JSON list of C-alpha atoms and ligand atoms in Angstrom, two decimals:
[
{"chain": "A", "resi": 12, "resn": "UNK", "atom": "CA", "xyz": [52.75, 124.54, 8.23]},
{"chain": "A", "resi": 13, "resn": "UNK", "atom": "CA", "xyz": [52.46, 121.68, 9.92]},
{"chain": "A", "resi": 14, "resn": "UNK", "atom": "CA", "xyz": [56.03, 119.89, 9.53]},
{"chain": "A", "resi": 15, "resn": "UNK", "atom": "CA", "xyz": [58.24, 121.60, 11.14]},
{"chain": "A", "resi": 16, "resn": "UNK", "atom": "CA", "xyz": [61.44, 122.01, 8.89]},
{"chain": "A", "resi": 17, "resn": "UNK", "atom": "CA", "xyz": [64.57, 120.09, 11.09]},
{"chain": "A", "resi": 18, "resn": "UNK", "atom": "CA", "xyz": [67.62, 122.07, 10.21]},
{"chain": "A", "resi": 19, "resn": "UNK", "atom": "CA", "xyz": [70.55, 119.26, 10.06]},
{"chain": "A", "resi": 20, "resn": "UNK", "atom": "CA", "xyz": [72.90, 120.48, 12.72]},
{"chain": "A", "resi": 21, "resn": "UNK", "atom": "CA", "xyz": [75.51, 120.44, 10.46]},
{"chain": "A", "resi": 22, "resn": "UNK", "atom": "CA", "xyz": [79.34, 120.57, 12.48]},
{"chain": "A", "resi": 23, "resn": "UNK", "atom": "CA", "xyz": [80.37, 123.88, 10.66]},
{"chain": "A", "resi": 24, "resn": "UNK", "atom": "CA", "xyz": [84.12, 125.00, 11.30]},
{"chain": "A", "resi": 25, "resn": "UNK", "atom": "CA", "xyz": [84.70, 127.34, 14.57]},
{"chain": "A", "resi": 26, "resn": "UNK", "atom": "CA", "xyz": [86.81, 129.06, 13.03]},
{"chain": "A", "resi": 27, "resn": "UNK", "atom": "CA", "xyz": [87.32, 130.19, 9.52]},
{"chain": "A", "resi": 28, "resn": "UNK", "atom": "CA", "xyz": [90.43, 130.02, 7.54]},
{"chain": "A", "resi": 29, "resn": "UNK", "atom": "CA", "xyz": [91.40, 131.88, 4.76]},
{"chain": "A", "resi": 30, "resn": "UNK", "atom": "CA", "xyz": [94.53, 131.08, 3.62]},
{"chain": "A", "resi": 31, "resn": "UNK", "atom": "CA", "xyz": [96.28, 129.87, 6.46]},
{"chain": "A", "resi": 32, "resn": "UNK", "atom": "CA", "xyz": [95.68, 126.62, 8.79]},
{"chain": "A", "resi": 33, "resn": "UNK", "atom": "CA", "xyz": [95.87, 126.02, 12.52]},
{"chain": "A", "resi": 34, "resn": "UNK", "atom": "CA", "xyz": [99.40, 125.53, 12.02]},
{"chain": "A", "resi": 35, "resn": "UNK", "atom": "CA", "xyz": [99.57, 129.33, 11.39]},
{"chain": "A", "resi": 36, "resn": "UNK", "atom": "CA", "xyz": [97.68, 129.67, 14.38]},
{"chain": "A", "resi": 37, "resn": "UNK", "atom": "CA", "xyz": [100.05, 127.73, 16.35]},
{"chain": "A", "resi": 38, "resn": "UNK", "atom": "CA", "xyz": [103.05, 129.52, 14.85]},
{"chain": "A", "resi": 39, "resn": "UNK", "atom": "CA", "xyz": [101.69, 133.04, 15.19]},
{"chain": "A", "resi": 40, "resn": "UNK", "atom": "CA", "xyz": [101.11, 132.39, 19.42]},
{"chain": "A", "resi": 41, "resn": "UNK", "atom": "CA", "xyz": [104.56, 130.71, 19.62]},
{"chain": "A", "resi": 42, "resn": "UNK", "atom": "CA", "xyz": [105.97, 133.84, 18.19]},
{"chain": "A", "resi": 43, "resn": "UNK", "atom": "CA", "xyz": [103.55, 136.03, 20.70]},
{"chain": "A", "resi": 44, "resn": "UNK", "atom": "CA", "xyz": [105.50, 133.78, 23.22]},
{"chain": "A", "resi": 45, "resn": "UNK", "atom": "CA", "xyz": [109.05, 134.94, 22.49]},
{"chain": "A", "resi": 46, "resn": "UNK", "atom": "CA", "xyz": [107.59, 138.37, 22.28]},
{"chain": "A", "resi": 47, "resn": "UNK", "atom": "CA", "xyz": [107.14, 137.72, 26.18]},
{"chain": "A", "resi": 48, "resn": "UNK", "atom": "CA", "xyz": [110.41, 137.21, 26.30]},
{"chain": "A", "resi": 49, "resn": "UNK", "atom": "CA", "xyz": [111.34, 140.37, 24.33]},
{"chain": "A", "resi": 50, "resn": "UNK", "atom": "CA", "xyz": [113.09, 137.96, 21.43]},
{"chain": "A", "resi": 51, "resn": "UNK", "atom": "CA", "xyz": [110.88, 138.79, 18.67]},
{"chain": "A", "resi": 52, "resn": "UNK", "atom": "CA", "xyz": [112.43, 139.42, 15.20]},
{"chain": "A", "resi": 53, "resn": "UNK", "atom": "CA", "xyz": [111.62, 141.89, 12.55]},
{"chain": "A", "resi": 54, "resn": "UNK", "atom": "CA", "xyz": [110.60, 139.46, 10.08]},
{"chain": "A", "resi": 55, "resn": "UNK", "atom": "CA", "xyz": [108.45, 137.35, 12.48]},
{"chain": "A", "resi": 56, "resn": "UNK", "atom": "CA", "xyz": [106.81, 140.60, 13.65]},
{"chain": "A", "resi": 57, "resn": "UNK", "atom": "CA", "xyz": [105.47, 140.83, 9.93]},
{"chain": "A", "resi": 58, "resn": "UNK", "atom": "CA", "xyz": [104.09, 138.09, 9.65]},
{"chain": "A", "resi": 59, "resn": "UNK", "atom": "CA", "xyz": [101.99, 137.76, 12.82]},
{"chain": "A", "resi": 60, "resn": "UNK", "atom": "CA", "xyz": [100.77, 141.73, 11.53]},
{"chain": "A", "resi": 61, "resn": "UNK", "atom": "CA", "xyz": [99.85, 139.14, 8.27]},
{"chain": "A", "resi": 62, "resn": "UNK", "atom": "CA", "xyz": [98.17, 136.59, 9.95]},
{"chain": "A", "resi": 63, "resn": "UNK", "atom": "CA", "xyz": [95.63, 138.01, 12.21]},
{"chain": "A", "resi": 64, "resn": "UNK", "atom": "CA", "xyz": [94.81, 140.38, 9.15]},
{"chain": "A", "resi": 65, "resn": "UNK", "atom": "CA", "xyz": [92.98, 136.95, 8.38]},
{"chain": "A", "resi": 66, "resn": "UNK", "atom": "CA", "xyz": [92.17, 135.56, 11.45]},
{"chain": "A", "resi": 67, "resn": "UNK", "atom": "CA", "xyz": [90.18, 137.19, 14.37]},
{"chain": "A", "resi": 68, "resn": "UNK", "atom": "CA", "xyz": [90.34, 134.25, 16.80]},
{"chain": "A", "resi": 69, "resn": "UNK", "atom": "CA", "xyz": [94.55, 135.39, 16.85]},
{"chain": "A", "resi": 70, "resn": "UNK", "atom": "CA", "xyz": [93.48, 138.81, 16.81]},
{"chain": "A", "resi": 71, "resn": "UNK", "atom": "CA", "xyz": [91.38, 139.10, 19.73]},
{"chain": "A", "resi": 72, "resn": "UNK", "atom": "CA", "xyz": [93.60, 137.28, 21.63]},
{"chain": "A", "resi": 73, "resn": "UNK", "atom": "CA", "xyz": [96.60, 139.34, 21.03]},
{"chain": "A", "resi": 74, "resn": "UNK", "atom": "CA", "xyz": [94.25, 142.54, 22.01]},
{"chain": "A", "resi": 75, "resn": "UNK", "atom": "CA", "xyz": [94.05, 140.99, 25.00]},
{"chain": "A", "resi": 76, "resn": "UNK", "atom": "CA", "xyz": [97.52, 140.06, 25.38]},
{"chain": "A", "resi": 77, "resn": "UNK", "atom": "CA", "xyz": [98.79, 143.24, 24.59]},
{"chain": "A", "resi": 78, "resn": "UNK", "atom": "CA", "xyz": [95.93, 145.39, 26.61]},
{"chain": "A", "resi": 79, "resn": "UNK", "atom": "CA", "xyz": [97.56, 143.44, 29.95]},
{"chain": "A", "resi": 80, "resn": "UNK", "atom": "CA", "xyz": [100.72, 143.71, 28.69]},
{"chain": "A", "resi": 81, "resn": "UNK", "atom": "CA", "xyz": [100.58, 147.55, 28.67]},
{"chain": "A", "resi": 82, "resn": "UNK", "atom": "CA", "xyz": [98.47, 147.32, 31.82]},
{"chain": "A", "resi": 83, "resn": "UNK", "atom": "CA", "xyz": [101.83, 145.62, 33.43]},
{"chain": "A", "resi": 84, "resn": "UNK", "atom": "CA", "xyz": [103.90, 148.28, 31.63]},
{"chain": "A", "resi": 85, "resn": "UNK", "atom": "CA", "xyz": [102.26, 151.12, 33.47]},
{"chain": "A", "resi": 86, "resn": "UNK", "atom": "CA", "xyz": [102.02, 150.00, 36.29]},
{"chain": "A", "resi": 87, "resn": "UNK", "atom": "CA", "xyz": [105.21, 148.63, 37.11]},
{"chain": "A", "resi": 88, "resn": "UNK", "atom": "CA", "xyz": [108.47, 148.54, 34.27]},
{"chain": "A", "resi": 89, "resn": "UNK", "atom": "CA", "xyz": [109.99, 145.23, 35.61]},
{"chain": "A", "resi": 90, "resn": "UNK", "atom": "CA", "xyz": [109.40, 142.36, 33.31]},
{"chain": "A", "resi": 91, "resn": "UNK", "atom": "CA", "xyz": [107.53, 139.09, 33.44]},
{"chain": "A", "resi": 92, "resn": "UNK", "atom": "CA", "xyz": [108.45, 136.87, 36.80]},
{"chain": "A", "resi": 93, "resn": "UNK", "atom": "CA", "xyz": [109.52, 133.26, 34.93]},
{"chain": "A", "resi": 94, "resn": "UNK", "atom": "CA", "xyz": [106.51, 132.07, 36.49]},
{"chain": "A", "resi": 95, "resn": "UNK", "atom": "CA", "xyz": [104.12, 134.76, 35.08]},
{"chain": "A", "resi": 96, "resn": "UNK", "atom": "CA", "xyz": [105.79, 133.73, 31.60]},
{"chain": "A", "resi": 97, "resn": "UNK", "atom": "CA", "xyz": [105.25, 130.13, 32.06]},
{"chain": "A", "resi": 98, "resn": "UNK", "atom": "CA", "xyz": [101.80, 130.81, 32.78]},
{"chain": "A", "resi": 99, "resn": "UNK", "atom": "CA", "xyz": [100.91, 133.49, 30.04]},
{"chain": "A", "resi": 100, "resn": "UNK", "atom": "CA", "xyz": [102.54, 130.48, 27.41]},
{"chain": "A", "resi": 101, "resn": "UNK", "atom": "CA", "xyz": [100.15, 128.27, 28.99]},
{"chain": "A", "resi": 102, "resn": "UNK", "atom": "CA", "xyz": [97.61, 130.06, 28.47]},
{"chain": "A", "resi": 103, "resn": "UNK", "atom": "CA", "xyz": [99.01, 131.36, 24.72]},
{"chain": "A", "resi": 104, "resn": "UNK", "atom": "CA", "xyz": [99.05, 127.73, 24.32]},
{"chain": "A", "resi": 105, "resn": "UNK", "atom": "CA", "xyz": [95.20, 126.26, 25.41]},
{"chain": "A", "resi": 106, "resn": "UNK", "atom": "CA", "xyz": [94.15, 129.14, 23.37]},
{"chain": "A", "resi": 107, "resn": "UNK", "atom": "CA", "xyz": [96.26, 127.82, 19.85]},
{"chain": "A", "resi": 108, "resn": "UNK", "atom": "CA", "xyz": [93.70, 124.53, 20.85]},
{"chain": "A", "resi": 109, "resn": "UNK", "atom": "CA", "xyz": [96.53, 122.44, 22.06]},
{"chain": "B", "resi": 219, "resn": "ZN", "atom": "ZN1", "xyz": [94.95, 132.67, 13.95]}
]
């Protein structure tokens, strides 16, 4: 064993997509943004669930988002302030890789 094997550092996609593309992620994350406005249609909800089944990235993101929202609702009933919505929306778009 004198020659250390060099592994070619292949650039691997950080996000393995099965059956959907990054564009789908964007769409889903935008849907989540609408969710913040209580403006989420039932069919969008189904689409998000379907996507989450195949996309760990979005699933993890939604889990933390949902937890945050649940915590907020537990503490105080009033909805998110416009500033908070804008901030969250920015985080969502950032998570979508924009
Ligand atoms: Zn996704």
